[in-house]
């Protein structure tokens, strides 16, 4: 049995204009589904970029926190911890 068999389905609701735009963009492959999947799973897709950007941001925050923890300024430490806690 082939474990890569496609047996799941996703339905997308789009406007008529969006559908036409996708149809035009996918005209070389003549298959809108294949075009969309190719774009979603492309190594340079926004999904991969956002993961990379998130990791870089978290690394920056971690670096800043390590430096703040070295500080003897307890008020600064508490303010930064509060700022981060508000956003998590």
C-alpha positions as a printed Julia matrix, in Angstrom:
88×3 Matrix{Float64}:
   0.0    0.0     0.0
   1.32   3.43   -0.95
   1.58   5.66    2.14
   1.81   8.78   -0.06
  -1.65   8.25   -1.49
  -3.59  11.49   -1.48
  -6.86  10.76    0.24
  -7.47  13.98    2.16
  -9.25  17.05    0.88
  -9.11  20.76    1.58
 -11.69  23.17    0.25
 -10.88  26.83   -0.21
 -13.42  29.61   -0.49
 -12.21  32.36   -2.79
 -13.79  35.2    -4.7
 -14.34  34.93   -8.42
 -11.48  37.38   -8.94
  -9.13  35.39   -6.7
  -9.97  32.2    -8.55
  -9.28  33.86  -11.87
  -5.98  35.21  -10.6
  -4.93  31.76   -9.39
  -6.02  30.29  -12.72
  -3.85  32.83  -14.57
  -0.87  32.28  -12.29
  -1.14  28.51  -12.65
  -1.66  28.56  -16.42
   1.75  26.99  -17.1
   0.89  23.94  -15.01
  -2.8   23.97  -16.04
  -3.62  22.68  -12.57
  -4.55  25.14   -9.84
  -4.18  22.56   -7.06
  -0.65  21.62   -8.13
   0.25  25.3    -8.4
  -1.05  26.11   -4.91
   0.69  23.1    -3.34
   3.94  23.99   -5.07
   3.76  27.53   -3.69
   2.83  26.47   -0.16
   5.57  23.86    0.15
   8.3   25.74   -1.74
  11.49  26.19    0.3
  11.23  29.96   -0.15
   7.56  30.18    0.76
   6.34  32.63    3.39
   5.87  29.72    5.8
   9.57  28.96    5.8
  10.48  32.63    5.94
   8.25  33.26    8.93
   9.74  30.3    10.8
  13.24  31.62   10.14
  12.25  35.13   11.19
  10.63  33.8    14.37
  13.73  31.82   15.32
  15.94  34.85   14.67
  13.67  37.06   16.77
  13.63  34.58   19.64
  17.39  34.3    19.45
  17.67  38.09   19.67
  15.29  38.23   22.66
  17.28  35.47   24.35
  20.55  37.33   23.79
  19.05  40.52   25.23
  17.66  38.66   28.24
  21.03  37.06   28.96
  22.64  40.51   28.98
  19.86  41.96   31.15
  20.28  39.13   33.66
  23.95  40.13   34.03
  22.88  43.62   35.04
  22.79  44.7    38.67
  19.83  46.97   37.91
  16.88  45.1    39.43
  14.37  47.69   38.24
  15.53  47.25   34.64
  15.3   43.47   34.96
  11.76  43.64   36.3
  10.59  46.12   33.64
  11.9   43.95   30.81
  10.43  40.78   32.32
   7.06  42.58   32.59
   7.21  43.74   28.96
   7.91  40.2    27.78
   5.25  38.69   30.06
   2.62  41.07   28.64
   3.28  39.83   25.11
   3.46  36.11   25.76
